[in-house]
XYZ file of C-alpha atoms in Angstrom:
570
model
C 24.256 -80.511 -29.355
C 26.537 -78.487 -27.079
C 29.679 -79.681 -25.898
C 32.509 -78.659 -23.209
C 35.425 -76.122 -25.341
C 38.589 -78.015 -24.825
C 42.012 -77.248 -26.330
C 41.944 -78.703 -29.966
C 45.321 -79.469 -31.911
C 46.752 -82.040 -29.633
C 47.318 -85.870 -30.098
C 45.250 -87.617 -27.387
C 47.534 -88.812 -24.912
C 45.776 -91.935 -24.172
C 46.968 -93.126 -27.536
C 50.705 -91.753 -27.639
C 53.701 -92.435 -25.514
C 55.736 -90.167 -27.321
C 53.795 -87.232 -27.524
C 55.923 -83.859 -26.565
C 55.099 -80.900 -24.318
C 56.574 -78.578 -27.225
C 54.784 -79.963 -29.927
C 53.320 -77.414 -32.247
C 49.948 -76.513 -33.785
C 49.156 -79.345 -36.275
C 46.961 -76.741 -38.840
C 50.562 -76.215 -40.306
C 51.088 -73.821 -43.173
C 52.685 -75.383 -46.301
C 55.940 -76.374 -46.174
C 58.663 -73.636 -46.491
C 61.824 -74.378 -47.361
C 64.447 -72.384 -45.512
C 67.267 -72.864 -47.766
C 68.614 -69.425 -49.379
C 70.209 -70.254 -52.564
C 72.943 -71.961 -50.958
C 76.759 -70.838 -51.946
C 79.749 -73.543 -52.907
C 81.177 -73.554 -49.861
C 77.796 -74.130 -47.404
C 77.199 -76.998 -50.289
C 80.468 -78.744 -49.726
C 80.095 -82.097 -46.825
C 82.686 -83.844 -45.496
C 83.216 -87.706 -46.798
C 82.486 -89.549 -43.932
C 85.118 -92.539 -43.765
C 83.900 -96.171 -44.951
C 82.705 -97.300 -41.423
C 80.261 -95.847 -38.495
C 76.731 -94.560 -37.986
C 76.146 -92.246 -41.416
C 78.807 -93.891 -43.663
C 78.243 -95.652 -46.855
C 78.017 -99.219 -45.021
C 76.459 -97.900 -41.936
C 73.166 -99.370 -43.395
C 72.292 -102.941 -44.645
C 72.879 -103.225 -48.701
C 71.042 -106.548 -49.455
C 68.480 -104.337 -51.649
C 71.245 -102.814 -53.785
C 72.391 -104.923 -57.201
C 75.588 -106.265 -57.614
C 76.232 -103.759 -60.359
C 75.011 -100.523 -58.429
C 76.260 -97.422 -57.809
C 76.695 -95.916 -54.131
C 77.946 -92.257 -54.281
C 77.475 -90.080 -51.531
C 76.966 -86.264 -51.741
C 79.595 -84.052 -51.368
C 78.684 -80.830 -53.131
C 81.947 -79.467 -54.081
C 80.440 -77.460 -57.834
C 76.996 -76.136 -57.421
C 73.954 -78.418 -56.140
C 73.313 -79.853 -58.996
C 72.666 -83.934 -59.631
C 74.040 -84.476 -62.589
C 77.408 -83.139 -61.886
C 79.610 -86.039 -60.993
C 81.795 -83.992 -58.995
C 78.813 -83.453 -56.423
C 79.073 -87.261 -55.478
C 82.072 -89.332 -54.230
C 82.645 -91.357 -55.792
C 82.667 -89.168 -58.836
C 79.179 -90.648 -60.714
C 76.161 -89.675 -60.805
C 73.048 -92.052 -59.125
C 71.289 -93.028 -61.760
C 70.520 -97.185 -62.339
C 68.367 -99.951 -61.177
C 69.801 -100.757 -57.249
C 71.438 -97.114 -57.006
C 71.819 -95.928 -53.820
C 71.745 -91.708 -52.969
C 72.920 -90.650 -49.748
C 73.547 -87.478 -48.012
C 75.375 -86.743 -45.064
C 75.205 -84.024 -43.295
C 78.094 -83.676 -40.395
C 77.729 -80.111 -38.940
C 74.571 -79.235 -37.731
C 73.348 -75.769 -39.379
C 69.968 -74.470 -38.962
C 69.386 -74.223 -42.937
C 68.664 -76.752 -45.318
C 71.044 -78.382 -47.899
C 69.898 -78.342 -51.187
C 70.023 -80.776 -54.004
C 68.278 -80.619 -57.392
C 67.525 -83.839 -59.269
C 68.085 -82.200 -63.065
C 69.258 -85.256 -64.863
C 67.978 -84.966 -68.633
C 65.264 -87.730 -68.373
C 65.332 -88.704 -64.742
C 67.101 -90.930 -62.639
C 66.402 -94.190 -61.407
C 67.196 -95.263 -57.682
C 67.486 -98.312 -55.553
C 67.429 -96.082 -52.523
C 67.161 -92.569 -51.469
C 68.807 -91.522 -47.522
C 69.197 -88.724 -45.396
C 72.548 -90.333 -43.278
C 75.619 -88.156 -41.568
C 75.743 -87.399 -38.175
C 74.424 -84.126 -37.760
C 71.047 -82.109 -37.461
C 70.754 -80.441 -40.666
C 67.714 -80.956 -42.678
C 68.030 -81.865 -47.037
C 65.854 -80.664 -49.749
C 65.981 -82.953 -52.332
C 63.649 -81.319 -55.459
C 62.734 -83.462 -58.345
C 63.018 -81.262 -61.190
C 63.256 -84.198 -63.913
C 61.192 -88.021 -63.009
C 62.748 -90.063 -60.453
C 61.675 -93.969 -60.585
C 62.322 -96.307 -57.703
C 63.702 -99.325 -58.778
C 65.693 -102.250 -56.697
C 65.303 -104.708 -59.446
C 62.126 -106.504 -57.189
C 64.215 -106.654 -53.503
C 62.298 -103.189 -52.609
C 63.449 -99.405 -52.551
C 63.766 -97.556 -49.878
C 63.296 -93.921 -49.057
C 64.631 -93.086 -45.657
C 66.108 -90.730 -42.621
C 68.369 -92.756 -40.736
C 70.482 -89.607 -38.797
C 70.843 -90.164 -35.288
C 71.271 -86.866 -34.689
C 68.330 -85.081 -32.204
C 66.739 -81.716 -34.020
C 64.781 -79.775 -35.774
C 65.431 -80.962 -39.079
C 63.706 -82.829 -42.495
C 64.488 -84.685 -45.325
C 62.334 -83.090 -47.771
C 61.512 -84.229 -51.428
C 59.528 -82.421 -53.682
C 58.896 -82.715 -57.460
C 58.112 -79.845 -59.813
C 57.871 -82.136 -62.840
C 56.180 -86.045 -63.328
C 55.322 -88.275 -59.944
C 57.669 -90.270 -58.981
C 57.566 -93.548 -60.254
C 57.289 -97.071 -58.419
C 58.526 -99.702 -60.995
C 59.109 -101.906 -57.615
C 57.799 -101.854 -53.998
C 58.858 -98.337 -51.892
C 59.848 -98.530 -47.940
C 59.196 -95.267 -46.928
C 61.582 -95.403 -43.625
C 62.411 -92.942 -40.805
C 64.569 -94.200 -37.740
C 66.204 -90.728 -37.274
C 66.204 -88.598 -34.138
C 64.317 -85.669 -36.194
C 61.879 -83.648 -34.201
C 60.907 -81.522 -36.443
C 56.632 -80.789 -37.187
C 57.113 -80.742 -40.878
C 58.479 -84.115 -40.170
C 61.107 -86.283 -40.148
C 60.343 -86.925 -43.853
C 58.172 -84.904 -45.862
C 57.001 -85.787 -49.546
C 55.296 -83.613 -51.843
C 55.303 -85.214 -54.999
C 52.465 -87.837 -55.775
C 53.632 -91.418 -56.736
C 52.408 -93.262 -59.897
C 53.591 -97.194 -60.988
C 52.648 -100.108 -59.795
C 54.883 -100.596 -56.394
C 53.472 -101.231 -53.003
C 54.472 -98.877 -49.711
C 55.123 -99.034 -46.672
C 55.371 -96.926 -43.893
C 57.994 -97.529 -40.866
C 58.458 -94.823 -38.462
C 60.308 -95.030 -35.316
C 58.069 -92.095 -33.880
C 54.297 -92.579 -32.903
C 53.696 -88.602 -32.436
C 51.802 -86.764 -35.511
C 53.489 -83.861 -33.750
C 57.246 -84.223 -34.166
C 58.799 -86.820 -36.408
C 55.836 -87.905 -38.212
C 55.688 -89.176 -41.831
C 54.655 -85.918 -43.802
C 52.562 -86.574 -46.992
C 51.475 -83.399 -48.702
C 51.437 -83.787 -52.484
C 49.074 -81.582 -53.791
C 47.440 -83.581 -56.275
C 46.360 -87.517 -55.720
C 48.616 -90.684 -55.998
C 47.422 -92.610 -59.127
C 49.804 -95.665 -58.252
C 47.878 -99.021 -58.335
C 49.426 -100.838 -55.338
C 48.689 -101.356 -51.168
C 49.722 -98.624 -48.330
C 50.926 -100.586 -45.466
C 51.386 -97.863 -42.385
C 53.464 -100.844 -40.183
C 54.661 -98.296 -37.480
C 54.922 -95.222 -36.154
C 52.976 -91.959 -37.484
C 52.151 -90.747 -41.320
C 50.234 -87.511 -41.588
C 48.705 -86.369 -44.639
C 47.078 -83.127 -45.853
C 45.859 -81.890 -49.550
C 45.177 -84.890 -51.292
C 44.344 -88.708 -51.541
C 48.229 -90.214 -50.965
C 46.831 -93.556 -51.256
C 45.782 -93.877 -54.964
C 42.705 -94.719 -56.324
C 39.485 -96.163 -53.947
C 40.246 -99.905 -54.977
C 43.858 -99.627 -53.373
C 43.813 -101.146 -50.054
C 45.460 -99.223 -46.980
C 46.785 -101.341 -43.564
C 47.002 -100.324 -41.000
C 49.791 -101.974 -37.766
C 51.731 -104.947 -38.700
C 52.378 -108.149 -36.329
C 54.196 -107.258 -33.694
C 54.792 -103.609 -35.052
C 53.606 -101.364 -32.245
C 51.479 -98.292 -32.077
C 51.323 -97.090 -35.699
C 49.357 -93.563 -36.401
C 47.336 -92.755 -39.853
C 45.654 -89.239 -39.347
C 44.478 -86.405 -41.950
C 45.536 -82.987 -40.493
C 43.577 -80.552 -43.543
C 40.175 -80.577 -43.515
C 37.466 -81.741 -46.449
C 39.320 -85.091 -47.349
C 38.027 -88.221 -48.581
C 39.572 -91.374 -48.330
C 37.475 -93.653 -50.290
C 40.458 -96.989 -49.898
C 39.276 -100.161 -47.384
C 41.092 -100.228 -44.703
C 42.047 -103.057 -42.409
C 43.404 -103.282 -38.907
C 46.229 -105.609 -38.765
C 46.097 -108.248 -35.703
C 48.947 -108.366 -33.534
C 50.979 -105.134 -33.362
C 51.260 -105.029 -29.810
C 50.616 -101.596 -29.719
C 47.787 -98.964 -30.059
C 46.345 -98.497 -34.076
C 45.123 -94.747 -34.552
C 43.214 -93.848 -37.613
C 41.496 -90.441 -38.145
C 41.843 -86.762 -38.306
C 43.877 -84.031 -35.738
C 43.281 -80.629 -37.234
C 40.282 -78.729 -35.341
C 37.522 -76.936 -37.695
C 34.168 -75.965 -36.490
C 31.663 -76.552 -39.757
C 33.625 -78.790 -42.330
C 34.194 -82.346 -41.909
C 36.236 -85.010 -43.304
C 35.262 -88.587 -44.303
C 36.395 -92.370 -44.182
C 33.887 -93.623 -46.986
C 35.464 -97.270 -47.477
C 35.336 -100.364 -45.650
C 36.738 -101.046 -42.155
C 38.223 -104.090 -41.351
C 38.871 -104.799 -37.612
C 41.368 -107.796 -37.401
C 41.730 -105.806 -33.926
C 41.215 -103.001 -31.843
C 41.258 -99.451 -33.378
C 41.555 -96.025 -31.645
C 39.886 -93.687 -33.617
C 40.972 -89.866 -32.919
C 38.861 -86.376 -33.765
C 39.620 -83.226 -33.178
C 36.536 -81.215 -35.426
C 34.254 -79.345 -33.014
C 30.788 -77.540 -33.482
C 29.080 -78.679 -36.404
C 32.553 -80.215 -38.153
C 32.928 -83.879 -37.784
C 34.997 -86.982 -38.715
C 32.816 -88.930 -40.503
C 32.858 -93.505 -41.266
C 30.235 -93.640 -44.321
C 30.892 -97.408 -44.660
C 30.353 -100.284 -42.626
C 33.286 -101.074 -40.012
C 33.427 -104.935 -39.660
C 35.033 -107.620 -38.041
C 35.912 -109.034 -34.752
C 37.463 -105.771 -32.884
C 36.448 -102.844 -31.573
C 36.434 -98.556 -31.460
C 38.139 -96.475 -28.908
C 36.927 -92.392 -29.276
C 39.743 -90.375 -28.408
C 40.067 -86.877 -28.993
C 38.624 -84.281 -28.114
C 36.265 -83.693 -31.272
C 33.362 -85.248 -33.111
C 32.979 -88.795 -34.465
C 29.916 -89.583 -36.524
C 28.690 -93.270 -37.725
C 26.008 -92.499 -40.912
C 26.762 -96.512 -42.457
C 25.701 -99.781 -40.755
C 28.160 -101.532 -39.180
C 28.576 -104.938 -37.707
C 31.588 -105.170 -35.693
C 31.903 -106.975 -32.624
C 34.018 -106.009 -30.193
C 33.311 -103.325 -27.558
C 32.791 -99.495 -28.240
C 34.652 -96.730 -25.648
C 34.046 -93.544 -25.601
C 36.576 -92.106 -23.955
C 37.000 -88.428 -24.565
C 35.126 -86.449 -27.155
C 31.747 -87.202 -28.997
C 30.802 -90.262 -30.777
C 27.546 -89.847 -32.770
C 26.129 -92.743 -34.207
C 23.759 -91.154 -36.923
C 21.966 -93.680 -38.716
C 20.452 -97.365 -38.320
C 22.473 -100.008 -36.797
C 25.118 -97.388 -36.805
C 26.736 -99.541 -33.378
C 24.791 -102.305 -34.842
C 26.801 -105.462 -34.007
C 29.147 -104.023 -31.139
C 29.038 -106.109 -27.664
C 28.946 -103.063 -25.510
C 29.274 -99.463 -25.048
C 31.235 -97.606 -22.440
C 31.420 -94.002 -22.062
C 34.392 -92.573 -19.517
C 34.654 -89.009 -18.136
C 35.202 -86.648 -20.747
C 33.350 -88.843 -23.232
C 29.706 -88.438 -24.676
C 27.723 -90.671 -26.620
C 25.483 -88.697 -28.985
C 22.257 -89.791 -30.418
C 20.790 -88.118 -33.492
C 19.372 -88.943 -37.053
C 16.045 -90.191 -38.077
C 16.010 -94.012 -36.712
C 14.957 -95.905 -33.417
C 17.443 -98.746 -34.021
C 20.885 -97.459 -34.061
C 22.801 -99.818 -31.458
C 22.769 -103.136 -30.687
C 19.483 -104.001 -28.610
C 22.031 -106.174 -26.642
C 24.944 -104.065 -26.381
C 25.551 -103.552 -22.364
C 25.955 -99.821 -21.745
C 28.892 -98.757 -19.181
C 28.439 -95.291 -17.514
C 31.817 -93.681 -15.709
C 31.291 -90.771 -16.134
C 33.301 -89.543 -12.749
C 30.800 -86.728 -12.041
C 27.912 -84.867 -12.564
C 29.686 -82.694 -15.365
C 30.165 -84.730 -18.376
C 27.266 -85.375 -20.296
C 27.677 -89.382 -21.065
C 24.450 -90.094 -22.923
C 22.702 -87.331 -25.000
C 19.292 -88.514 -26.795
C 18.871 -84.656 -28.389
C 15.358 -85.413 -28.301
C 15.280 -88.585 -30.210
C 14.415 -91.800 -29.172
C 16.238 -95.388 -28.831
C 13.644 -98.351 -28.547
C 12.487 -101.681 -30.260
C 9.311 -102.760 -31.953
C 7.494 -100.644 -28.532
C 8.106 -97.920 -26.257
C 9.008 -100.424 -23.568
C 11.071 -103.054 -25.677
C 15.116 -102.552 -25.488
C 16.877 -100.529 -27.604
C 20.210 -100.726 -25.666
C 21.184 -103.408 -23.330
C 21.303 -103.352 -19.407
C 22.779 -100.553 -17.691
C 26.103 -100.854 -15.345
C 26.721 -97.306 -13.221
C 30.604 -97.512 -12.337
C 30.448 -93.669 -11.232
C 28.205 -90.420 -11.058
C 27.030 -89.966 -14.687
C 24.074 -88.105 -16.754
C 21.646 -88.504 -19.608
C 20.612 -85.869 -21.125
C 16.999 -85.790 -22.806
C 17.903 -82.304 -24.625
C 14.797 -80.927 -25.997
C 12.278 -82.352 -27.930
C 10.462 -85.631 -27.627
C 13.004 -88.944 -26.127
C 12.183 -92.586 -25.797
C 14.989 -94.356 -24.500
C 14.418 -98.094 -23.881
C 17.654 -99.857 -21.420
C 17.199 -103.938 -20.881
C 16.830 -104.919 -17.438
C 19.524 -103.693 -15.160
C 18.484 -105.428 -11.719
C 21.149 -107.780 -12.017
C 23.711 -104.607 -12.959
C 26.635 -103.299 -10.318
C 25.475 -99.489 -9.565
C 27.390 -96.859 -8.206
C 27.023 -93.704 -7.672
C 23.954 -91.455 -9.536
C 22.608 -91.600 -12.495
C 21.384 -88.572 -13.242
C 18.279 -87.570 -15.985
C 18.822 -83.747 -17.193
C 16.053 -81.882 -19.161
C 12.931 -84.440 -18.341
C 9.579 -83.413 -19.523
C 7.642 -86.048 -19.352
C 4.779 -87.113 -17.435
C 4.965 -87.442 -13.514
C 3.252 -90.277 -11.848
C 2.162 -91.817 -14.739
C 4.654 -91.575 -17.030
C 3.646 -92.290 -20.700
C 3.942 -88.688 -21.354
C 6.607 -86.427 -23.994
C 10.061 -88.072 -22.490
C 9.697 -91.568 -21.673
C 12.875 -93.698 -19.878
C 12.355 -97.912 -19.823
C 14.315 -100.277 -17.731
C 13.235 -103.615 -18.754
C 8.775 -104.188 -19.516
C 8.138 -103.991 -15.570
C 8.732 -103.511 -12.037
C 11.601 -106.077 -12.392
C 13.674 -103.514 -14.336
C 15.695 -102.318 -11.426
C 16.364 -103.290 -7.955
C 14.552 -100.520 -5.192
C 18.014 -99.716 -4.173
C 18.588 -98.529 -7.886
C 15.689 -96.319 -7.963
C 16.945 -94.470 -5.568
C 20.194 -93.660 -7.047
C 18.669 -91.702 -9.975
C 17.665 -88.140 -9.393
C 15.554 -86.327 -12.441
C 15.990 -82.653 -13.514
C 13.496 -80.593 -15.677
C 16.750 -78.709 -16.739
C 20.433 -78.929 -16.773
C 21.056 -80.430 -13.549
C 19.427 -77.186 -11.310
C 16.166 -78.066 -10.905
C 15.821 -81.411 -8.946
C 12.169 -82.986 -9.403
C 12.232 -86.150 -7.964
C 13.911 -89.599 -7.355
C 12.978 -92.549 -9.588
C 9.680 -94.757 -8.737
C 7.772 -97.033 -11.409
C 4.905 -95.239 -13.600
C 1.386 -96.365 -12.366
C 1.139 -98.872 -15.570
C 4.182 -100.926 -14.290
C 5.497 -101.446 -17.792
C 9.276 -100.352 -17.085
C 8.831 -96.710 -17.257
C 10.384 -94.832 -14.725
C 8.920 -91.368 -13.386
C 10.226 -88.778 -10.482
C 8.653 -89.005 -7.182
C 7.930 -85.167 -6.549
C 9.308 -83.843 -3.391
C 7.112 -81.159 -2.185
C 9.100 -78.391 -0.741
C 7.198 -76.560 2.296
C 7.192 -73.072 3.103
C 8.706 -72.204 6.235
C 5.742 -71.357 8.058
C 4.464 -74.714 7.047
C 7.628 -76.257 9.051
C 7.461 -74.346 12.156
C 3.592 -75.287 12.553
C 4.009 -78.757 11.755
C 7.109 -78.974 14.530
C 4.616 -76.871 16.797
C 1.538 -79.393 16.285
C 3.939 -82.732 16.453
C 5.830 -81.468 19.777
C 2.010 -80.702 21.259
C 0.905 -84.305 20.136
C 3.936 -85.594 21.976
C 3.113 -83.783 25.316
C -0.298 -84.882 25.391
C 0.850 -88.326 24.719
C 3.390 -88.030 27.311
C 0.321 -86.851 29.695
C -2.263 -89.436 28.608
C 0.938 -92.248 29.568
C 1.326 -90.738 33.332
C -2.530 -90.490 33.645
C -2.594 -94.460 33.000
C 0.019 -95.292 35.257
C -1.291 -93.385 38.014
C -5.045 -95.161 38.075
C -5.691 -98.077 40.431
C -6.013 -101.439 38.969
C-alpha cells in the first residue's frame, strides 16, 4: 500500500473552526515548567477588589457550602500552601466546598508557582486559574488533594480572559488526586498555549464522574492537556461535552468498564484525540446525539510503524469524525464493533484500520487519508460509502465479505491522482465471482481503482440506473482481455444489464499506474457482468500513410465509376 506524503501534525481542517496558522507540532516533549525558583517579590499578586472579571465573585458560587472558605492567592512569604499569609483572606483552602483561586494581574512570561504541602492534603470544592492577565500557574501537589463539593460537583478550571501563551498546570509528586464527588474539568480562558490551557499530570482515583468543557475545539492551542504518567484507577464516567482534551502516556479514563462520552446536547464540536503513540483505550464509548457540532475521536501524532488502538465498543447516537495522522505501516486502529444508527467521517491525513465487525448504519466518508477495513463485515452494516479527493478506501486482510453487499459506493475523487479504491490484490465478492460484494456504483468525478498486484475480484451491484460523471479509471489490470475470467476480474451486476453503453465508455483500463492505456470497457464474451478492455491497436506510421493512400484511391475511382454512369445514354 503506497500512499501520497502529506504534511502530518495538523488537525484536519474539515473538522475545526478554530484551528490556528501558528499552531505547533503536536509530538510535544513533556511538559517543562519554566518557573525558576521564584523570589518573594515575583510571588506577591495584587488582591483584585470584590467585583469584575477575575475577582472572588466574578464566578457563580452555587457549588461552594455555606461554611466554605474562599481565599485567594497572594503570595506575600514564600509559595508555600499552608502558609496562611499566602491567601487573603489569611486561611489556608482546605474543607469540603473550598474554593482556591489565583489571580494573576501582570502578564509575565514565567510561571507562578504554588506548592500544595499541607501535612495530609487538602480538600477542595474548587480549584481556578482567575486574574486578568496572561501568566501561566503551576500548582504541584506535593501532599493528596481530594475534590469535594459536598455532592453539588467540583470544579477545576481556567477562567482568565486574558489572550496568551500561558497554562494552568497541576501536577502531583505524591498520591492521585482524589474524587470523593463529581470533577468539572473547565477551561473558558483565552489561553493559547500548546501545552494547553489546562494541563494535568497527576492520575485521579475515587469514585467521582468528569467532565470535560472547553471553550476551544483546536488540539493545537487551548486544548485540555492530560498527561499523567501512570493510569486513572477512578471508577466513574468521562464525559468530553465540548471543546478539545488531548491525552498522551497513559489510560486517563480509568479502568475498561468506565464509560467515556463523547458531545453533549446541544454542546458543539467537542475533540477526544491521543497525541503519543502505542495507547490503548479499552473504555466504550458513545457518541452523544445532538451537539450541534462536529464529534472527533482519534489520534494526531504522525508515526510510521506503531499504531494505537480503540479496543471497546462504539456507540453512534450520531455522526462521528474520526481523525489519523499515522502513516506507512502505523495505523489507528477500532478492534471492536462500532454500532448504532450514525455514521464515520475519515479525516486526516493518516491511516484508519477496521479489524472488528461492525454494524452501524449510517453512511461511511472517506474524506482525506486511508480507511482500511481489515477484516469481515468490517463496514458491515453501513448504508454507503463515499470516498472524496484526497481520500482512499483500502482493502486488505484475508476475507471476501468486508462491506455491506448493499452499501452504494460514491466515487469523487476530482481527478485522476487520488487513488479512491485500492483492492491490493484482494478480492470483494459474494457467494460467486459475479455476485455483489459492494453496492451500485455512482461516479460524481474522475476517480481510480487500483487492482495493485496480485490476484482482485471486485464484484459492484448494478450501476445502470447510477448518475456517472467523468472516468472511472482501472490502474494495474491483469486480467484476461476479451474474455475476461482471467487473474483480475471487475463485475457490474450478473450481465449485460450491469451498466448503461454510455458507461462503458467512460472507463479506461491501465496494465500499470495510469501510463499504459489498454482499452475502454466492453462486456466479457460470457456476458456474466465482467467487464474487459477493448484493445486499441496502435498502427505504425507507415501503416497510416498506406491506408490514407489506398482509401483516397478508392474514393477517386468511385468518383470516376459515378461520372462514367451519368454520362451513358438511357
Amino acid at each position: 500500500m503506497t500512499t501520497t506524503p502529506v504534511t502530518p501534525r495538523v488537525f484536519p481542517s474539515e473538522i475545526s473552526g478554530v484551528t490556528s496558522d501558528t499552531a505547533q507540532s503536536l509530538d510535544r516533549p513533556s511538559w517543562d515548567n519554566n518557573s525558576t525558583s521564584p523570589s518573594i517579590a515575583s510571588l506577591m499578586q495584587p488582591t483584585a477588589l470584590e467585583t469584575g472579571v477575575g475577582t472572588k465573585t466574578s464566578a457563580a458560587r452555587r457549588e461552594a457550602l455555606a461554611t466554605a472558605v474562599d481565599p485567594v492567592w497572594i503570595g506575600s512569604v514564600s509559595n508555600s500552601w499552608s502558609q496562611p499569609l499566602n491567601w487573603s483572606p489569611a486561611v489556608i483552602p482546605n474543607g469540603v466546598g473550598d474554593i482556591a483561586e489565583f489571580q494573576p494581574a501582570v502578564a509575565d512570561s514565567n510561571d507562578m508557582f504554588t506548592a500544595q504541602d499541607v501535612s495530609g492534603g487538602v480538600t477542595l470544592g474548587r480549584l481556578t486559574l482567575a486574574g486578568t492577565a496572561a501568566q501561566g500557574w503551576f500548582v504541584f501537589l506535593f501532599n493528596n488533594t481530594t475534590f469535594n463539593n459536598g455532592g453539588n460537583g467540583a470544579v477545576l478550571s481556567n477562567t482568565n480572559p486574558a489572550v496568551g501563551n500561558y497554562v494552568l498546570h497541576v501536577g502531583a509528586l505524591g498520591p492521585p488526586i482524589t474524587l470523593a464527588d463529581n470533577l468539572s474539568i473547565t477551561n473558558t480562558s483565552g489561553s493559547t498555549s500548546v501545552f494547553g490551557s489546562i494541563l494535568i499530570d497527576a492520575p485521579f482515583s475515587g469514585t467521582g464522574n468528569i467532565t470535560f468543557n472547553n471553550v476551544s475545539n483546536n488540539p493545537n492551542a487551548g486544548e485540555i492537556f492530560l498527561q499523567a504518567g501512570s493510569n486513572n484507577t477512578f471508577t466513574g464516567t468521562s464525559t468530553v461535552a465540548s471543546g478539545a482534551v488531548v491525552f498522551v502516556s497513559s489510560n486517563p479514563f480509568g479502568p475498561a468498564t468506565n464509560p467515556i462520552f463523547l458531545g453533549s446536547t446541544g454542546g458543539g464540536s467537542a475533540t477526544l484525540v491521543s497525541a503519543d503513540v502505542g495507547r490503548n483505550i479499552p473504555n466504550p464509548i458513545t457518541v452523544v446525539s445532538g451537539s450541534g457540532g462536529t464529534l472527533t475521536l482519534g489520534s494526531i501524532v504522525p508515526a510510521t510503524s506503531d499504531s494505537s488502538t480503540f479496543s471497546g465498543v462504539v456507540t453512534l447516537n450520531d455522526n462521528l469524525a474520526i481523525t489519523s495522522s499515522y502513516t506507512g505501516t502505523g495505523a489507528l486502529v477500532f478492534s471492536n464493533n462500532i454500532t448504532g444508527p450514525g455514521g464515520i467521517t475519515k479525516v486526516g491525513p493518516g491511516v484508519v484500520r477496521l479489524t472488528g465487525a461492525t454494524d452501524f448504519t449510517g453512511a461511511t466518508v472517506v474524506k482525506s487519508g486511508i480507511l482500511n477495513p481489515a477484516a469481515t463485515n468490517s463496514l458491515g452494516g453501513t448504508g454507503s460509502i463515499t470516498v472524496n479527493n484526497g481520500g482512499t478506501l483500502v482493502l486488505s486482510g484475508a476475507t471476501n465479505n468486508r462491506i455491506n453487499d448493499n452499501a452504494e459506493l460514491i466515487l469523487n475523487a476530482h481527478g485522476v491522482v487520488t487513488v479512491a479504491l485500492q483492492t491490493n490484490g484482494l478480492s470483494e465478492h459474494g457467494l460467486t465471482n459475479n455476485t455483489a460484494g459492494i453496492g451500485a456504483v455512482t461516479l460524481q468525478s474522475n476517480s481510480i481503482i487500483d487492482l495493485g498486484t496480485g490476484a482482485s475480484v471486485i464484484a459492484f451491484a448494478n450501476s445502470s440506473g447510477k448518475s456517472w460523471t467523468g472516468t472511472l479509471s482501472i490502474y494495474n489490470w491483469s486480467g484476461t482481455p476479451i474474455t475476461g475470467n482471467g487473474t483480475d476480474q471487475v463485475y457490474f451486476g450478473n450481465n449485460v444489464t450491469g451498466l448503461t453503453p454510455l458507461q462503458l465508455t467512460q472507463i479506461n483500463f491501465y496494465s500499470d499506474a495510469g501510463v499504459t492505456f489498454i482499452g475502454t470497457g466492453s462486456w466479457g464474451t460470457d456476458l456474466d457482468g465482467e467487464i474487459v478492455p477493448t484493445l486499441v491497436p496502435v498502427p505504425e506510421p507507415a501503416t497510416w500513410l498506406g491506408g490514407a493512400l489506398a482509401l483516397g484511391a478508392i474514393g477517386w475511382v468511385a468518383r470516376c465509376k459515378f461520372r462514367t454512369a451519368l454520362a451513358a445514354p438511357l
